[in-house]
Amino acid sequence: MSKSDKVMGLEEAVRKFVRNGNHIAFGGFTLNRMPVALIYEIIRQGVKDLHVYGHSPGFGVDVLIGSGSVKAIELAYEADEGFGRVGPRFRKAVERRETMWEDYSNFGMTLRFLAGAMGISFLPTKTMLGSDMLSKEGFSREFRESDPKIASKKLDVIECPFTGEKVVALPAVNPDVAVIHAQVADADGNVRIYGQAFADDIIAKSADRVIVTCEKLVDSEELRKFPEQNVLPGFLVDAVVPVEFGAHPTSCARFYDYDPEFLRIYHSLAKDDGSFTDFLEKYVLGVEDHDEYLRKVGIDRLESLRASFEVGYNPGLKRV
């Protein structure tokens, strides 16, 4: 694939790489760099029966679950920190048994992605020992047997062959697609993330296909100046989608802060089925594309979120 073939719009990237029933992982962490614009496009294209992975996804995955696109999810936590202890649509989907779920610790999920990136079937750890995560069954046997990509069991407690100690064996994650949002990338697919990368680089390396949305497409020479700051090489990336404010209403360090007003509105509306449907229609299904979404949010409001490049966030923003 040539570099010109990798650069595409949201609609093309979803149409080309995301299918019904895919196992898909999302980067970002709660209020930070969620690939929201691409998630919106997945919803607009009507993709269904997704099996989702994340360590601590926030707003975007909550909307995706609420849209009815998610069949199952494996994660550590899903919420937007100070705006809600648990994502409102995630909570309702689990309580109503509309979405199957399995829970791990944050470090546990990261290790699962790492095992997938390393090409091994599991990694041992002491994390989660002593917690009730070990006793929770998770997915049913019938569901596991329905899809070869789902691990045969949630985890196993085994004996270390060297010390005899008990350790937790966590199964690898190998999604069909990983989606991350970064600050900058070039047309070859080389990617740089400013601020915390969380586990985005590991998530990308665990997947068969990788879509990167970015705030800015830059010349390759710019990324060659400090190559140690780049988190992904181009040969791992299948699609690069330049999309300004592509993580809104979550933050993107050095570019913009999270949008507290928008998140407060969402968490107020998303608790009720009817008002969530109104939200979905107004901001996702009822807009033609991402540019219309930004106009609906308000350009002045978006500009007020602009971050200081030096400190990474907006020091004057009134927060929760």
mmCIF file of C-alpha atoms in Angstrom, residues 82-298:
data_model
loop_
_atom_site.group_PDB
_atom_site.id
_atom_site.type_symbol
_atom_site.label_atom_id
_atom_site.label_comp_id
_atom_site.label_asym_id
_atom_site.label_seq_id
_atom_site.Cartn_x
_atom_site.Cartn_y
_atom_site.Cartn_z
ATOM 1 C CA GLY A 82 -15.769 13.068 37.344
ATOM 2 C CA PHE A 83 -18.869 13.144 35.132
ATOM 3 C CA GLY A 84 -20.125 9.694 36.096
ATOM 4 C CA ARG A 85 -18.900 6.649 37.988
ATOM 5 C CA VAL A 86 -20.076 4.292 35.241
ATOM 6 C CA GLY A 87 -21.006 5.084 31.651
ATOM 7 C CA PRO A 88 -24.806 5.440 31.611
ATOM 8 C CA ARG A 89 -25.431 3.456 28.425
ATOM 9 C CA PHE A 90 -22.895 0.799 29.416
ATOM 10 C CA ARG A 91 -24.675 0.393 32.753
ATOM 11 C CA LYS A 92 -28.096 0.045 31.138
ATOM 12 C CA ALA A 93 -26.864 -2.391 28.489
ATOM 13 C CA VAL A 94 -25.309 -4.672 31.128
ATOM 14 C CA GLU A 95 -28.283 -4.458 33.503
ATOM 15 C CA ARG A 96 -30.676 -5.311 30.671
ATOM 16 C CA ARG A 97 -28.356 -8.045 29.351
ATOM 17 C CA GLU A 98 -28.298 -6.338 25.980
ATOM 18 C CA THR A 99 -24.493 -6.400 25.916
ATOM 19 C CA MET A 100 -22.310 -9.160 27.330
ATOM 20 C CA TRP A 101 -19.277 -8.046 29.299
ATOM 21 C CA GLU A 102 -16.182 -9.307 31.054
ATOM 22 C CA ASP A 103 -14.077 -7.275 33.485
ATOM 23 C CA TYR A 104 -10.353 -7.126 34.195
ATOM 24 C CA SER A 105 -8.061 -4.702 35.991
ATOM 25 C CA ASN A 106 -6.421 -1.879 34.007
ATOM 26 C CA PHE A 107 -3.059 -3.593 34.178
ATOM 27 C CA GLY A 108 -4.716 -6.910 33.348
ATOM 28 C CA MET A 109 -6.185 -5.545 30.112
ATOM 29 C CA THR A 110 -2.874 -3.932 29.185
ATOM 30 C CA LEU A 111 -1.128 -7.282 29.657
ATOM 31 C CA ARG A 112 -3.703 -8.960 27.440
ATOM 32 C CA PHE A 113 -2.983 -6.474 24.647
ATOM 33 C CA LEU A 114 0.743 -6.937 25.250
ATOM 34 C CA ALA A 115 0.422 -10.705 24.877
ATOM 35 C CA GLY A 116 -1.383 -10.151 21.598
ATOM 36 C CA ALA A 117 1.305 -7.730 20.425
ATOM 37 C CA MET A 118 4.016 -10.250 21.359
ATOM 38 C CA GLY A 119 2.312 -13.042 19.457
ATOM 39 C CA ILE A 120 1.918 -15.291 22.499
ATOM 40 C CA SER A 121 -1.289 -16.817 23.840
ATOM 41 C CA PHE A 122 -1.148 -15.460 27.415
ATOM 42 C CA LEU A 123 0.912 -13.605 29.998
ATOM 43 C CA PRO A 124 1.240 -14.481 33.703
ATOM 44 C CA THR A 125 0.823 -11.870 36.422
ATOM 45 C CA LYS A 126 -0.003 -11.435 40.083
ATOM 46 C CA THR A 127 -2.479 -8.662 39.373
ATOM 47 C CA MET A 128 -6.116 -9.490 40.207
ATOM 48 C CA LEU A 129 -5.093 -12.141 42.766
ATOM 49 C CA GLY A 130 -7.327 -11.686 45.805
ATOM 50 C CA SER A 131 -10.023 -9.856 43.849
ATOM 51 C CA ASP A 132 -13.488 -11.109 42.940
ATOM 52 C CA MET A 133 -12.541 -10.779 39.267
ATOM 53 C CA LEU A 134 -11.164 -14.304 39.565
ATOM 54 C CA SER A 135 -14.522 -15.730 40.619
ATOM 55 C CA LYS A 136 -16.686 -13.887 38.090
ATOM 56 C CA GLU A 137 -17.490 -16.269 35.262
ATOM 57 C CA GLY A 138 -17.762 -13.714 32.478
ATOM 58 C CA PHE A 139 -18.974 -14.995 29.112
ATOM 59 C CA SER A 140 -20.910 -18.231 28.920
ATOM 60 C CA ARG A 141 -19.308 -21.341 27.467
ATOM 61 C CA GLU A 142 -21.787 -21.270 24.586
ATOM 62 C CA PHE A 143 -20.805 -17.715 23.678
ATOM 63 C CA ARG A 144 -17.097 -18.552 23.840
ATOM 64 C CA GLU A 145 -17.580 -21.515 21.556
ATOM 65 C CA SER A 146 -19.509 -19.389 19.056
ATOM 66 C CA ASP A 147 -16.444 -17.364 18.021
ATOM 67 C CA PRO A 148 -12.851 -18.680 17.752
ATOM 68 C CA LYS A 149 -11.474 -15.207 18.555
ATOM 69 C CA ILE A 150 -12.928 -15.341 22.075
ATOM 70 C CA ALA A 151 -10.598 -16.940 24.647
ATOM 71 C CA SER A 152 -11.699 -20.369 25.885
ATOM 72 C CA LYS A 153 -11.864 -18.984 29.431
ATOM 73 C CA LYS A 154 -11.682 -15.573 31.094
ATOM 74 C CA LEU A 155 -8.416 -16.414 32.879
ATOM 75 C CA ASP A 156 -6.724 -19.219 34.762
ATOM 76 C CA VAL A 157 -4.814 -19.419 38.033
ATOM 77 C CA ILE A 158 -1.736 -21.526 37.454
ATOM 78 C CA GLU A 159 1.425 -22.503 39.283
ATOM 79 C CA CYS A 160 4.628 -20.764 38.267
ATOM 80 C CA PRO A 161 7.001 -23.483 36.960
ATOM 81 C CA PHE A 162 9.980 -21.742 38.601
ATOM 82 C CA THR A 163 8.733 -20.657 42.036
ATOM 83 C CA GLY A 164 5.574 -22.670 42.587
ATOM 84 C CA GLU A 165 3.674 -19.450 43.328
ATOM 85 C CA LYS A 166 0.154 -18.897 42.086
ATOM 86 C CA VAL A 167 -0.098 -16.530 39.131
ATOM 87 C CA VAL A 168 -2.960 -15.412 36.923
ATOM 88 C CA ALA A 169 -2.728 -16.397 33.261
ATOM 89 C CA LEU A 170 -4.421 -13.741 31.141
ATOM 90 C CA PRO A 171 -5.388 -14.590 27.524
ATOM 91 C CA ALA A 172 -4.074 -12.513 24.643
ATOM 92 C CA VAL A 173 -6.245 -10.051 22.742
ATOM 93 C CA ASN A 174 -5.905 -9.945 18.947
ATOM 94 C CA PRO A 175 -8.607 -7.634 17.546
ATOM 95 C CA ASP A 176 -9.488 -7.504 13.879
ATOM 96 C CA VAL A 177 -9.140 -3.725 14.053
ATOM 97 C CA ALA A 178 -7.616 -1.199 16.439
ATOM 98 C CA VAL A 179 -8.566 2.474 16.331
ATOM 99 C CA ILE A 180 -6.490 5.159 18.036
ATOM 100 C CA HIS A 181 -6.479 8.951 17.923
ATOM 101 C CA ALA A 182 -3.152 10.783 17.809
ATOM 102 C CA GLN A 183 -2.018 14.361 17.528
ATOM 103 C CA VAL A 184 0.046 13.996 14.349
ATOM 104 C CA ALA A 185 0.863 11.427 11.686
ATOM 105 C CA ASP A 186 2.386 11.455 8.234
ATOM 106 C CA ALA A 187 1.052 9.988 4.999
ATOM 107 C CA ASP A 188 3.182 6.861 5.468
ATOM 108 C CA GLY A 189 1.392 6.091 8.750
ATOM 109 C CA ASN A 190 4.139 7.074 11.187
ATOM 110 C CA VAL A 191 2.427 8.313 14.349
ATOM 111 C CA ARG A 192 3.360 10.632 17.210
ATOM 112 C CA ILE A 193 1.365 11.042 20.425
ATOM 113 C CA TYR A 194 2.009 13.965 22.768
ATOM 114 C CA GLY A 195 1.372 13.438 26.459
ATOM 115 C CA GLN A 196 0.487 10.035 27.840
ATOM 116 C CA ALA A 197 0.172 7.277 25.262
ATOM 117 C CA PHE A 198 -1.570 5.023 27.801
ATOM 118 C CA ALA A 199 -1.550 1.603 26.027
ATOM 119 C CA ASP A 200 -2.424 2.852 22.545
ATOM 120 C CA ASP A 201 0.814 1.681 20.941
ATOM 121 C CA ILE A 202 0.373 -1.798 22.445
ATOM 122 C CA ILE A 203 -3.286 -1.948 21.419
ATOM 123 C CA ALA A 204 -2.328 -1.080 17.838
ATOM 124 C CA LYS A 205 0.395 -3.734 17.742
ATOM 125 C CA SER A 206 -2.032 -6.412 18.934
ATOM 126 C CA ALA A 207 -4.465 -5.917 16.032
ATOM 127 C CA ASP A 208 -4.663 -7.225 12.470
ATOM 128 C CA ARG A 209 -5.547 -3.774 11.066
ATOM 129 C CA VAL A 210 -4.901 -0.300 12.476
ATOM 130 C CA ILE A 211 -6.800 2.925 11.833
ATOM 131 C CA VAL A 212 -5.230 6.136 13.144
ATOM 132 C CA THR A 213 -7.221 9.335 13.257
ATOM 133 C CA CYS A 214 -5.115 12.435 13.829
ATOM 134 C CA GLU A 215 -5.466 16.141 14.388
ATOM 135 C CA LYS A 216 -2.872 17.042 11.815
ATOM 136 C CA LEU A 217 -1.182 15.408 8.858
ATOM 137 C CA VAL A 218 2.477 16.452 8.825
ATOM 138 C CA ASP A 219 5.427 16.001 6.525
ATOM 139 C CA SER A 220 7.597 12.966 7.244
ATOM 140 C CA GLU A 221 10.618 15.218 7.793
ATOM 141 C CA GLU A 222 8.951 16.664 10.885
ATOM 142 C CA LEU A 223 8.637 13.209 12.447
ATOM 143 C CA ARG A 224 12.235 12.346 11.566
ATOM 144 C CA LYS A 225 13.571 15.208 13.689
ATOM 145 C CA PHE A 226 12.851 13.407 16.973
ATOM 146 C CA PRO A 227 12.061 9.817 15.934
ATOM 147 C CA GLU A 228 12.169 8.543 19.522
ATOM 148 C CA GLN A 229 8.914 10.450 20.118
ATOM 149 C CA ASN A 230 7.044 8.418 17.505
ATOM 150 C CA VAL A 231 4.892 5.588 18.886
ATOM 151 C CA LEU A 232 3.994 3.672 15.713
ATOM 152 C CA PRO A 233 5.917 3.009 12.489
ATOM 153 C CA GLY A 234 4.122 3.356 9.202
ATOM 154 C CA PHE A 235 4.251 -0.319 8.273
ATOM 155 C CA LEU A 236 1.841 -1.129 11.147
ATOM 156 C CA VAL A 237 -0.799 1.415 10.113
ATOM 157 C CA ASP A 238 -3.420 0.718 7.449
ATOM 158 C CA ALA A 239 -5.323 4.014 7.413
ATOM 159 C CA VAL A 240 -4.536 7.596 8.414
ATOM 160 C CA VAL A 241 -7.551 9.860 8.807
ATOM 161 C CA PRO A 242 -6.867 13.576 9.395
ATOM 162 C CA VAL A 243 -9.777 14.921 11.422
ATOM 163 C CA GLU A 244 -9.555 18.091 13.502
ATOM 164 C CA PHE A 245 -11.211 17.823 16.931
ATOM 165 C CA GLY A 246 -11.492 14.105 16.221
ATOM 166 C CA ALA A 247 -11.512 13.271 19.943
ATOM 167 C CA HIS A 248 -14.110 15.863 21.033
ATOM 168 C CA PRO A 249 -15.586 15.996 23.670
ATOM 169 C CA THR A 250 -12.550 14.222 25.162
ATOM 170 C CA SER A 251 -9.164 15.929 25.223
ATOM 171 C CA CYS A 252 -6.169 15.781 22.921
ATOM 172 C CA ALA A 253 -3.047 16.975 24.766
ATOM 173 C CA ARG A 254 -1.444 20.172 23.411
ATOM 174 C CA PHE A 255 -4.344 20.661 20.984
ATOM 175 C CA TYR A 256 -7.501 21.005 23.115
ATOM 176 C CA ASP A 257 -8.949 20.128 26.503
ATOM 177 C CA TYR A 258 -12.032 18.066 27.216
ATOM 178 C CA ASP A 259 -15.415 19.784 26.922
ATOM 179 C CA PRO A 260 -17.010 19.819 30.409
ATOM 180 C CA GLU A 261 -20.242 21.461 29.270
ATOM 181 C CA PHE A 262 -20.832 18.901 26.530
ATOM 182 C CA LEU A 263 -19.997 15.993 28.850
ATOM 183 C CA ARG A 264 -22.359 17.275 31.550
ATOM 184 C CA ILE A 265 -25.141 17.477 28.984
ATOM 185 C CA TYR A 266 -24.391 13.979 27.726
ATOM 186 C CA HIS A 267 -24.378 12.367 31.163
ATOM 187 C CA SER A 268 -27.638 14.099 31.997
ATOM 188 C CA LEU A 269 -29.356 12.976 28.788
ATOM 189 C CA ALA A 270 -27.862 9.484 28.481
ATOM 190 C CA LYS A 271 -29.511 8.210 31.670
ATOM 191 C CA ASP A 272 -32.890 8.212 29.908
ATOM 192 C CA ASP A 273 -33.632 6.191 26.774
ATOM 193 C CA GLY A 274 -35.669 8.903 25.100
ATOM 194 C CA SER A 275 -33.278 11.775 25.717
ATOM 195 C CA PHE A 276 -30.313 9.591 24.687
ATOM 196 C CA THR A 277 -32.077 8.878 21.397
ATOM 197 C CA ASP A 278 -32.509 12.629 20.939
ATOM 198 C CA PHE A 279 -28.791 13.142 21.629
ATOM 199 C CA LEU A 280 -27.855 10.442 19.120
ATOM 200 C CA GLU A 281 -30.074 11.971 16.470
ATOM 201 C CA LYS A 282 -28.804 15.496 17.046
ATOM 202 C CA TYR A 283 -25.063 14.846 17.127
ATOM 203 C CA VAL A 284 -24.479 11.549 15.300
ATOM 204 C CA LEU A 285 -27.247 10.238 13.046
ATOM 205 C CA GLY A 286 -28.696 13.615 12.166
ATOM 206 C CA VAL A 287 -25.458 15.097 10.831
ATOM 207 C CA GLU A 288 -23.955 14.358 7.442
ATOM 208 C CA ASP A 289 -20.337 14.263 8.566
ATOM 209 C CA HIS A 290 -17.819 15.357 11.200
ATOM 210 C CA ASP A 291 -17.688 18.937 9.925
ATOM 211 C CA GLU A 292 -21.419 19.324 10.488
ATOM 212 C CA TYR A 293 -21.016 17.868 13.971
ATOM 213 C CA LEU A 294 -18.385 20.514 14.769
ATOM 214 C CA ARG A 295 -20.648 23.279 13.504
ATOM 215 C CA LYS A 296 -23.463 21.953 15.673
ATOM 216 C CA VAL A 297 -21.214 21.940 18.756
ATOM 217 C CA GLY A 298 -20.148 25.496 17.902
#
